[in-house]
PDB file of C-alpha atoms in Angstrom:
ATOM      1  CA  UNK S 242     -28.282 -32.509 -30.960  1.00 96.00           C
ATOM      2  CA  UNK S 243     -26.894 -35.406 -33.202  1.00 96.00           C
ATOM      3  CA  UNK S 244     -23.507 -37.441 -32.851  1.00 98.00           C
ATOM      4  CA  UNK S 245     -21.323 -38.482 -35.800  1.00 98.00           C
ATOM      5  CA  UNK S 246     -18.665 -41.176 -35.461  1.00 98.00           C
ATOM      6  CA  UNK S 247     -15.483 -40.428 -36.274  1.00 98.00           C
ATOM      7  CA  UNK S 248     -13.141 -43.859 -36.498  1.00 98.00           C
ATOM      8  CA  UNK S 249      -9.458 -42.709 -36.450  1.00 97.00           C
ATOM      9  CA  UNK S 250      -5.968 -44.466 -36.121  1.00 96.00           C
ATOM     10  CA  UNK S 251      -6.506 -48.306 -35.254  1.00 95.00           C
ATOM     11  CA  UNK S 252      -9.554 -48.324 -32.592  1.00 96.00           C
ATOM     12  CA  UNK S 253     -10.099 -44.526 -31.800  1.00 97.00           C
ATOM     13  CA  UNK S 254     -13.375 -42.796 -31.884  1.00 98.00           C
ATOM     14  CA  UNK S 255     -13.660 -39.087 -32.681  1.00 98.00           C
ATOM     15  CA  UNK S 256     -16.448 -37.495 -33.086  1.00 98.00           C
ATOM     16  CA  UNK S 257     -18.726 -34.596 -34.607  1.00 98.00           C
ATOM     17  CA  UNK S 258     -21.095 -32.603 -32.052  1.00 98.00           C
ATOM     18  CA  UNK S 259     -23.957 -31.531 -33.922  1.00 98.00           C
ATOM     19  CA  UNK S 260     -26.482 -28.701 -33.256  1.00 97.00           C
ATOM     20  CA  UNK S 261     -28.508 -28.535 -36.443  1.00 95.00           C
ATOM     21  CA  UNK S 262     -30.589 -25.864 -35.823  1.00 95.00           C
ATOM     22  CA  UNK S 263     -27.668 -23.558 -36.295  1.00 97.00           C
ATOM     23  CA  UNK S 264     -25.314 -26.164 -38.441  1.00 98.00           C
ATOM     24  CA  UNK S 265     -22.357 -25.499 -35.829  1.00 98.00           C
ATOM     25  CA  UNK S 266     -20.410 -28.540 -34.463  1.00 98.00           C
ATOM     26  CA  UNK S 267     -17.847 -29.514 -32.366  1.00 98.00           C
ATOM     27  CA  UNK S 268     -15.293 -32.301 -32.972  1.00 98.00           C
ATOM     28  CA  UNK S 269     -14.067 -34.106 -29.837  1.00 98.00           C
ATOM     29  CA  UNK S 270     -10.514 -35.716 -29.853  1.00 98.00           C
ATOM     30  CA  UNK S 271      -9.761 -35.163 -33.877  1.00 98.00           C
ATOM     31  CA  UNK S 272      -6.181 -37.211 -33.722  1.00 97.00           C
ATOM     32  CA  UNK S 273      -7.049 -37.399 -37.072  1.00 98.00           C
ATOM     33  CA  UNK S 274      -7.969 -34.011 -38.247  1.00 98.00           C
ATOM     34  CA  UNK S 275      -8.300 -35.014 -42.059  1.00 97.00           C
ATOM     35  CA  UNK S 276     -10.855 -37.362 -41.415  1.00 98.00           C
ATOM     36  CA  UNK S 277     -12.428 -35.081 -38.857  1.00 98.00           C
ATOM     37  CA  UNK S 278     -12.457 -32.318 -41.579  1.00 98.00           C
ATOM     38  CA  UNK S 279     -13.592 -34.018 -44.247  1.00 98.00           C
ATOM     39  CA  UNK S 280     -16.957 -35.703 -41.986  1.00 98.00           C
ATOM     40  CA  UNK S 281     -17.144 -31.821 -41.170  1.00 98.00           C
ATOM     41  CA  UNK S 282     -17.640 -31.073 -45.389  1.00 98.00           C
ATOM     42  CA  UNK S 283     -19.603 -34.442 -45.354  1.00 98.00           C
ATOM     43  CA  UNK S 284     -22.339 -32.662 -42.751  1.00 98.00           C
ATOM     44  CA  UNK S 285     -22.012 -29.543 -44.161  1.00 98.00           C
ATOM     45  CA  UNK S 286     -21.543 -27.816 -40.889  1.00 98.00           C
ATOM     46  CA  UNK S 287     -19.211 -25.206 -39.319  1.00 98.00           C
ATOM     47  CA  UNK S 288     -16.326 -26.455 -37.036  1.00 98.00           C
ATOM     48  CA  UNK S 289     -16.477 -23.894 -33.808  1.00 98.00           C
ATOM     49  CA  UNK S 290     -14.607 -25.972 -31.149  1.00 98.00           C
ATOM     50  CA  UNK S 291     -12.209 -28.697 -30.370  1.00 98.00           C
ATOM     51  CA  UNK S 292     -13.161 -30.745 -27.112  1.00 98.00           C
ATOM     52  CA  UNK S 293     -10.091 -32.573 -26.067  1.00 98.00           C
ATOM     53  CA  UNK S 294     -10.475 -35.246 -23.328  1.00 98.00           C
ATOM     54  CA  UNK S 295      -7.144 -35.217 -22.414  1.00 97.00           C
ATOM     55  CA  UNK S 296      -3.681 -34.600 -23.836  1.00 97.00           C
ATOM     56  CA  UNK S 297      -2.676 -38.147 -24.747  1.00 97.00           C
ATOM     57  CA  UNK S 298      -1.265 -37.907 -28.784  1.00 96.00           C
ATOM     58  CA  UNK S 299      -4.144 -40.697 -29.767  1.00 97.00           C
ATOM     59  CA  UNK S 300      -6.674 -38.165 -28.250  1.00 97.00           C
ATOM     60  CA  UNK S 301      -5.173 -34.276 -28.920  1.00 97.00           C
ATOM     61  CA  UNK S 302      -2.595 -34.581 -31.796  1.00 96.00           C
ATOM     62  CA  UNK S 303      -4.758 -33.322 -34.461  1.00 97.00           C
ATOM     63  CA  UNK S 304      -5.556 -30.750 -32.141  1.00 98.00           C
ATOM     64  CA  UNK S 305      -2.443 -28.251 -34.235  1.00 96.00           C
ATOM     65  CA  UNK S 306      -3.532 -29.278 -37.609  1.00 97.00           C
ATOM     66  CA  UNK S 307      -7.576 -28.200 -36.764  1.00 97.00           C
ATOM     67  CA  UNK S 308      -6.399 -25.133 -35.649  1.00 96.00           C
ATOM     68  CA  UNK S 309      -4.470 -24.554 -38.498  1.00 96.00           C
ATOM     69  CA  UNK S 310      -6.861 -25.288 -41.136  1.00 97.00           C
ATOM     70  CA  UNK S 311     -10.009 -23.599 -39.132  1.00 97.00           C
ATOM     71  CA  UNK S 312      -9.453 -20.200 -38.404  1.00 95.00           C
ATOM     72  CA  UNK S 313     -10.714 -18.913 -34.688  1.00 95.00           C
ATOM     73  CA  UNK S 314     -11.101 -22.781 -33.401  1.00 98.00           C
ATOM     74  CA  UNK S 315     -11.732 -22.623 -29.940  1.00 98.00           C
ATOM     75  CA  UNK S 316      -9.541 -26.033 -28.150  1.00 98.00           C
ATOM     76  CA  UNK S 317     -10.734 -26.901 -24.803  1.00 98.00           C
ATOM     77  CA  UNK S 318      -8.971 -29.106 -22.715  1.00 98.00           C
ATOM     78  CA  UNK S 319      -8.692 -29.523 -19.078  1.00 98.00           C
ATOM     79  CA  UNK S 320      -6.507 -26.983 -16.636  1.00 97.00           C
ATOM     80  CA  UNK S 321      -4.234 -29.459 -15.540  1.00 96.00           C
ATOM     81  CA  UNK S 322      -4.019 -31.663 -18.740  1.00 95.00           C
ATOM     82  CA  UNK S 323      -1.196 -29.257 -20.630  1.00 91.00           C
ATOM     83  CA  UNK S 324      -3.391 -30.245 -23.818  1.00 96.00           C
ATOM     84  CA  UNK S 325      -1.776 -29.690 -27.094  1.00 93.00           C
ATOM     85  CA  UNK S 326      -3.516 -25.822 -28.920  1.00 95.00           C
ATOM     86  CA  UNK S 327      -5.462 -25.244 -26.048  1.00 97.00           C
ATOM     87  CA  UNK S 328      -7.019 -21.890 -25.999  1.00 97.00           C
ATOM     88  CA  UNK S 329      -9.384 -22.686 -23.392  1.00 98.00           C
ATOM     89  CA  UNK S 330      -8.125 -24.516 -19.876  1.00 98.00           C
ATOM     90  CA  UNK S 331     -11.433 -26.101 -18.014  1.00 98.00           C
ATOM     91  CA  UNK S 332     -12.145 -26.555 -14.469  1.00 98.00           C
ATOM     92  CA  UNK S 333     -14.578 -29.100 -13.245  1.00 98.00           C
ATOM     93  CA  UNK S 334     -18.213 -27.078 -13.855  1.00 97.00           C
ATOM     94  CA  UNK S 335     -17.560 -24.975 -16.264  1.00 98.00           C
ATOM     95  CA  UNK S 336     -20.266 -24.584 -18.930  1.00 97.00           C
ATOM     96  CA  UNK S 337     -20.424 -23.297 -22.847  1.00 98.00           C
ATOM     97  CA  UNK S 338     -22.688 -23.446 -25.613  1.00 97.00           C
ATOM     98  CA  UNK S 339     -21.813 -25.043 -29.335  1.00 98.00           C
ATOM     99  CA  UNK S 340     -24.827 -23.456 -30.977  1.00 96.00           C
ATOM    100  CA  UNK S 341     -28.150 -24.290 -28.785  1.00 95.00           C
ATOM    101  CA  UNK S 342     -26.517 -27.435 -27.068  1.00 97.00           C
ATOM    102  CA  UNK S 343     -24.804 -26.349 -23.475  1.00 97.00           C
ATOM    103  CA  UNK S 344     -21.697 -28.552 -22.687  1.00 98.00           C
ATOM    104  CA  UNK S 345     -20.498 -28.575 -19.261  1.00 98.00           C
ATOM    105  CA  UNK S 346     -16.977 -29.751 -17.924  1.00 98.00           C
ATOM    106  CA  UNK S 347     -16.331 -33.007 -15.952  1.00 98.00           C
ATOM    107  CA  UNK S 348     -13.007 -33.312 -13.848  1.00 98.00           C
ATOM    108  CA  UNK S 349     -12.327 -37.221 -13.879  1.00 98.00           C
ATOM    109  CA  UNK S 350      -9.341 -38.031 -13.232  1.00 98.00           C
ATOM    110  CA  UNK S 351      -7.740 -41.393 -13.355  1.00 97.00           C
ATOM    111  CA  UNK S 352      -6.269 -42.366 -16.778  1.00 97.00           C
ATOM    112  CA  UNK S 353      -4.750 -38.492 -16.336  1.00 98.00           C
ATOM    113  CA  UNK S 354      -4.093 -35.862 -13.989  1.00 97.00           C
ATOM    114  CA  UNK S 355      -6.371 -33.229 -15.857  1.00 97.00           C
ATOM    115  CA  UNK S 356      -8.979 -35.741 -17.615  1.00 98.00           C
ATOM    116  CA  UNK S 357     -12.262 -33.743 -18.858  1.00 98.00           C
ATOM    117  CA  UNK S 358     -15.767 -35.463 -19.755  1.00 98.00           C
ATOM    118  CA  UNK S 359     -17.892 -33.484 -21.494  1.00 98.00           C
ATOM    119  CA  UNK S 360     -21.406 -33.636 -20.734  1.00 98.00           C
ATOM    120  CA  UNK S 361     -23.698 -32.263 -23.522  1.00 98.00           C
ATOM    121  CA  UNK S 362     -27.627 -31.345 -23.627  1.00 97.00           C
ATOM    122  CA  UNK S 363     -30.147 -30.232 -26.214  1.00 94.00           C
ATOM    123  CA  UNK S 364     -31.587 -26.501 -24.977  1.00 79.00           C
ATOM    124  CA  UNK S 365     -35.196 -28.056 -23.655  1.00 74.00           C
ATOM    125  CA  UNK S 366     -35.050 -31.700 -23.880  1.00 78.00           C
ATOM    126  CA  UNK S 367     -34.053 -33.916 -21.138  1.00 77.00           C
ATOM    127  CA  UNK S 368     -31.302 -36.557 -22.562  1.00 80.00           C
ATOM    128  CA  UNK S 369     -28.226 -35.738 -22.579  1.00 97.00           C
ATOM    129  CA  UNK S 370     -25.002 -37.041 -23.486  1.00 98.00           C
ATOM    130  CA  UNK S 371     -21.437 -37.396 -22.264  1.00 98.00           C
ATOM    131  CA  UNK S 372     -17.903 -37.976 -23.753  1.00 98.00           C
ATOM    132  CA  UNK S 373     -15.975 -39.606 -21.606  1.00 98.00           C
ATOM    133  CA  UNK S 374     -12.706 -40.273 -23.497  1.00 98.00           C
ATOM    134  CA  UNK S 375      -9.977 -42.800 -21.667  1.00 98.00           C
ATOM    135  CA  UNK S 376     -11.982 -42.744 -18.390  1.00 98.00           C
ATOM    136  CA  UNK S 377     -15.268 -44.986 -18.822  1.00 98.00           C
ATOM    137  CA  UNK S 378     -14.997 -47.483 -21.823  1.00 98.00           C
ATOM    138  CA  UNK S 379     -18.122 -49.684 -22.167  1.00 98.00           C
ATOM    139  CA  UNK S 380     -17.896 -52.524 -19.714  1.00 98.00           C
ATOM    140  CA  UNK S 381     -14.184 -51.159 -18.751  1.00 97.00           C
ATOM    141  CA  UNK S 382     -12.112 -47.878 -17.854  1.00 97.00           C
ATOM    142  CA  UNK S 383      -8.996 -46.804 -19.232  1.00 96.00           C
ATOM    143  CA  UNK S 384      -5.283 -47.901 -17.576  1.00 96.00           C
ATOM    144  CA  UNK S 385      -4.050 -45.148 -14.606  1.00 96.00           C
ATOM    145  CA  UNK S 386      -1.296 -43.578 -16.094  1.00 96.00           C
ATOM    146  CA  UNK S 387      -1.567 -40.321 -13.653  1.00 97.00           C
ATOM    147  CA  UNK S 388      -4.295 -40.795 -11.264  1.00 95.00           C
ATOM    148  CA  UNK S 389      -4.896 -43.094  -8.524  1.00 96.00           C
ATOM    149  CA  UNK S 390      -7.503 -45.668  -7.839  1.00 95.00           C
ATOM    150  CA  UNK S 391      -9.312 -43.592  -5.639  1.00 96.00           C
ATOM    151  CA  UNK S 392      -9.484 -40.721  -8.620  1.00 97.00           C
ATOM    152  CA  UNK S 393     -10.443 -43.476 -11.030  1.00 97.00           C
ATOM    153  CA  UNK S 394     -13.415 -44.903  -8.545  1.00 96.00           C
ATOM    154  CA  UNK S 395     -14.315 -41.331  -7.453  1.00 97.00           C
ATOM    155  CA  UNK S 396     -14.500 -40.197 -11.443  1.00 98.00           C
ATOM    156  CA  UNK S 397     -16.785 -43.392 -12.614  1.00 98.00           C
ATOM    157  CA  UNK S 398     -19.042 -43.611  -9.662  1.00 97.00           C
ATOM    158  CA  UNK S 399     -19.318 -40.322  -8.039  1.00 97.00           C
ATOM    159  CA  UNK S 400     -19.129 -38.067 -11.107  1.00 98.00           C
ATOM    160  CA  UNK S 401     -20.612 -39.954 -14.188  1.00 98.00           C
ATOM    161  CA  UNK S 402     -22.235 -41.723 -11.927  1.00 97.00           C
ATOM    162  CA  UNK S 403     -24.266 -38.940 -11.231  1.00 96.00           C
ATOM    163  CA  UNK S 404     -25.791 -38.134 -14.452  1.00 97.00           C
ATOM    164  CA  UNK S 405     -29.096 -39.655 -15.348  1.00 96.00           C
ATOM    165  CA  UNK S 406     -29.426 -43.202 -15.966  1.00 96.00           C
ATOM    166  CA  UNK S 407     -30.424 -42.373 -19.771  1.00 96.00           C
ATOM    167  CA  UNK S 408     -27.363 -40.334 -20.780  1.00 97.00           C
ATOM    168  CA  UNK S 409     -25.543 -41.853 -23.780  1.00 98.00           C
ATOM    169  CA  UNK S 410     -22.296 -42.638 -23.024  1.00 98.00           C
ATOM    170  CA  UNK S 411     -19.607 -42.027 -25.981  1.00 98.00           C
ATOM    171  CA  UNK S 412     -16.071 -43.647 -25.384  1.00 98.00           C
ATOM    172  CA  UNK S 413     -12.719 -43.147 -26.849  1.00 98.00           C
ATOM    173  CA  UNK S 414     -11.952 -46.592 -28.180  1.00 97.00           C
ATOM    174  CA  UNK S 415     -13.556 -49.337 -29.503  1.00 97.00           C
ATOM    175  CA  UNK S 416     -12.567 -51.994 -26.525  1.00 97.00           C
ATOM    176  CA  UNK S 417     -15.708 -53.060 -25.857  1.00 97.00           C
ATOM    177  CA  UNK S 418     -15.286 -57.257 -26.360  1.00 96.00           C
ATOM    178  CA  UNK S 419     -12.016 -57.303 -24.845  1.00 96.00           C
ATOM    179  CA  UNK S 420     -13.661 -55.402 -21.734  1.00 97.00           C
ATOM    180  CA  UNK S 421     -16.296 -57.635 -21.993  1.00 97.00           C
ATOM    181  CA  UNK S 422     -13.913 -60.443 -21.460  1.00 97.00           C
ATOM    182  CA  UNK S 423     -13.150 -59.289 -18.205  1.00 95.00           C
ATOM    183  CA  UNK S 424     -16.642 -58.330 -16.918  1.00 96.00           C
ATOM    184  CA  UNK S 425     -17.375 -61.966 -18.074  1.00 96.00           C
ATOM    185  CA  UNK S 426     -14.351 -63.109 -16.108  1.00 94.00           C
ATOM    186  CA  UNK S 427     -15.294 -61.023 -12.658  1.00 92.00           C
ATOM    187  CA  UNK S 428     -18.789 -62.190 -13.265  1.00 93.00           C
ATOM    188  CA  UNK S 429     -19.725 -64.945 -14.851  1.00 94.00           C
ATOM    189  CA  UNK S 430     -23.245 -65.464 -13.872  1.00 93.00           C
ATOM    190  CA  UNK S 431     -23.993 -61.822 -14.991  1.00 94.00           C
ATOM    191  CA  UNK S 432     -27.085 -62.331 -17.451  1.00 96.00           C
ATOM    192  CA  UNK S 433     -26.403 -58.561 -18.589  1.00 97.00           C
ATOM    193  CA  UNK S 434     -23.328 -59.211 -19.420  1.00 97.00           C
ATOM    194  CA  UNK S 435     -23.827 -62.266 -21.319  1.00 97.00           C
ATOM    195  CA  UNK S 436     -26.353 -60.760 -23.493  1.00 97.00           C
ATOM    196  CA  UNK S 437     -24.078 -57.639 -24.146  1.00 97.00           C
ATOM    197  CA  UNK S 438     -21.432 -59.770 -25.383  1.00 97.00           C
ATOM    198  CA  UNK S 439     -23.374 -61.367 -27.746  1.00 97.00           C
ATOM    199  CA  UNK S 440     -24.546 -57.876 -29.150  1.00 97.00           C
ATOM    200  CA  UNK S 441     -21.201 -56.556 -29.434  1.00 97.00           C
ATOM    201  CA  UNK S 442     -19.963 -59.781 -30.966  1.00 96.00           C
ATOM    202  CA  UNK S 443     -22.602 -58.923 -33.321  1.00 97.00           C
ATOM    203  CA  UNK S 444     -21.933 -55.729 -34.027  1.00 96.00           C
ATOM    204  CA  UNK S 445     -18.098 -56.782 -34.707  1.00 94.00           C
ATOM    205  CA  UNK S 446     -19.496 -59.226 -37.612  1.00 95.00           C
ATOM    206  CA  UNK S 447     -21.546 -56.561 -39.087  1.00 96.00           C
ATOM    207  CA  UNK S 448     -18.604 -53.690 -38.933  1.00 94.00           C
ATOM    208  CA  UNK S 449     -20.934 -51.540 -36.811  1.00 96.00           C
ATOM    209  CA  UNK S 450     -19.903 -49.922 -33.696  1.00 96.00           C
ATOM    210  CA  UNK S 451     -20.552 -49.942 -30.291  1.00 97.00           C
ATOM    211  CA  UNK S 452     -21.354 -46.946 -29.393  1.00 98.00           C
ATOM    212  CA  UNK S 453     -23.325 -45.355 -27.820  1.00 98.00           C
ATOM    213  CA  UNK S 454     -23.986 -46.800 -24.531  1.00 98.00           C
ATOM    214  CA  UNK S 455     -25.781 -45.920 -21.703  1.00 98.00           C
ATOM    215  CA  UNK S 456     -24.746 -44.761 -17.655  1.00 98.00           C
ATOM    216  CA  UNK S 457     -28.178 -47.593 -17.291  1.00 97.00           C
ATOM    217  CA  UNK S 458     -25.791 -50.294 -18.979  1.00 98.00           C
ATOM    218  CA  UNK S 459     -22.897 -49.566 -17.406  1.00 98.00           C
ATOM    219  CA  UNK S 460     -24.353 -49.610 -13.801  1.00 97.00           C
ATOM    220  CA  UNK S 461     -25.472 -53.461 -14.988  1.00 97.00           C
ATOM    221  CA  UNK S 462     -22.270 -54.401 -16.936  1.00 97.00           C
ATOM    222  CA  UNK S 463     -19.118 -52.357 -16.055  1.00 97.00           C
ATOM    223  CA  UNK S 464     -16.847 -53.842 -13.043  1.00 95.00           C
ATOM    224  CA  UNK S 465     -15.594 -50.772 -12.254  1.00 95.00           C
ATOM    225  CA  UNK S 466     -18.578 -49.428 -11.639  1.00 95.00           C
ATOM    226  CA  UNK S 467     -20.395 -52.085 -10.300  1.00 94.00           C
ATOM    227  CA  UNK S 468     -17.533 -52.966  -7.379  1.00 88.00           C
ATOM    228  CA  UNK S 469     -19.705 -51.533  -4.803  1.00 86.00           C
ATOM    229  CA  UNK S 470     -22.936 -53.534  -5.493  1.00 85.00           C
ATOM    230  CA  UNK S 471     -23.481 -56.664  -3.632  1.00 82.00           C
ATOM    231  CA  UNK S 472     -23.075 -58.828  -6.030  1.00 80.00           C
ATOM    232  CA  UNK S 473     -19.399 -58.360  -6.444  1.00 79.00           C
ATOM    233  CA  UNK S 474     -18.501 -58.889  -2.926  1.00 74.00           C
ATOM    234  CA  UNK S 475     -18.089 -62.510  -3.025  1.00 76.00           C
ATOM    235  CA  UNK S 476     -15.363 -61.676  -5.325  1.00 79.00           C
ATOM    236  CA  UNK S 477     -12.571 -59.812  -2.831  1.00 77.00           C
ATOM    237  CA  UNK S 478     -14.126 -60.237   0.918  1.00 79.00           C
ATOM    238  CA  UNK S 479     -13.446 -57.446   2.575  1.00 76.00           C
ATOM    239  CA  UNK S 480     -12.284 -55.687   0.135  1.00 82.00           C
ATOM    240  CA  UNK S 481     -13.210 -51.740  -0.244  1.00 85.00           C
ATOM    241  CA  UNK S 482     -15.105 -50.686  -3.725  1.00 84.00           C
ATOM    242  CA  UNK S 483     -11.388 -49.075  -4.739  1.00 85.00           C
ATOM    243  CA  UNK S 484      -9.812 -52.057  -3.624  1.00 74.00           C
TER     244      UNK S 484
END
């Protein structure tokens, strides 16, 4: 199982899903379905299936034009999403295979009503991987346009939050400073944090990207996930972990 990063529009991240023992891939939110094409060639692999996160433009609207130009592409999206070309609606659980790598559906909602992770592991090996589009950024989440608090909290601590500490966590923009900002801002004294910013800051000056990160480094760095632990609770007394 191997990744490829996909930059598209101003601070998007699509990307390739890789099996190479059988050279089939995935792309997940192609907005830009030239580029996504093209990194395809680039590989030399064959496009089976589009994994939409959710149906937000900057996220599904290449979704027409990869159908278009690749005959028989399967589009996933999530059931209550209304995703642009989707051929196959997912409900939190379901499973399918891009070559030998089994990809199972995540319902978190939050940033949208019908929001789908996409959690991804190599036939045999342990480590896995999730795409988590608008819902978990590094260090941040994305804004709730449909959902609630509660479905935001319940998505980023109850359901990523219960994959393995190792899995690499692919986001779907490249916000990690400015979120960073904030984390520094809720928690100043945060050693974790402090060091991450410095790495991303580095990674800015180089042109390299953040990604991936890890569920590990997010339970250490991310707010929104961290609002339970004790540490925060000097920061809203009596305040709930949604709250």
């Amino acid at each position: 199982m191997r990744v490829v990063v996909v930059p598209v529009l101003s601070d998007n991240y699509a990307y390739l899903l890789i099996d190479d023992g059988t050279k089939k891939a995935a792309c997940v939110d192609p907005a830009e379905a030239h580029l996504v094409l093209a990194k395809a060639e680039e590989e030399g692999v064959e496009l089976v299936a589009v994994l939409t996160t959710h149906h937000h433009a900057d996220h599904a609207g290449g979704n027409a034009e990869m159908a278009q130009k690749v005959p028989g592409l399967t589009v996933y999206g999530g059931r209550l999403d209304n995703v642009l070309g989707c051929t196959h609606p997912l409900d939190h659980g379901d499973h399918f295979f891009i070559g030998g790598i089994q990809v199972r559906a995540l319902h978190t909602p939050g940033h949208t009503r019908g929001s789908i992770s996409y959690y991804c592991v190599d036939s045999g090996k342990p480590e896995g991987l999730v795409f988590t589009g608008d819902t978990l950024f590094i260090a941040g989440c994305g804004r709730l346009f449909e959902g609630t608090p509660t479905d935001m909290h319940n998505s980023l601590v109850n359901v990523l939050g219960s994959l393995p500490a190792e899995t690499q966590v692919f986001v779907g923009h490249e916000y990690t400073i400015k979120s960073l900002e904030f984390a520094t801002h809720v928690e100043p004294a945060n050693e974790n944090i402090k060091h991450m910013v410095r790495w991303a800051q580095d990674q800015c000056i180089q042109k390299k990207f953040t990604v991936p990160s890890t569920l590990r480094n997010e339970w250490l760095i991310n707010p929104f996930m961290r609002s339970g632990d004790d540490a925060m609770k000097s920061i809203c007394p009596g305040c709930s972990p949604v709250e």
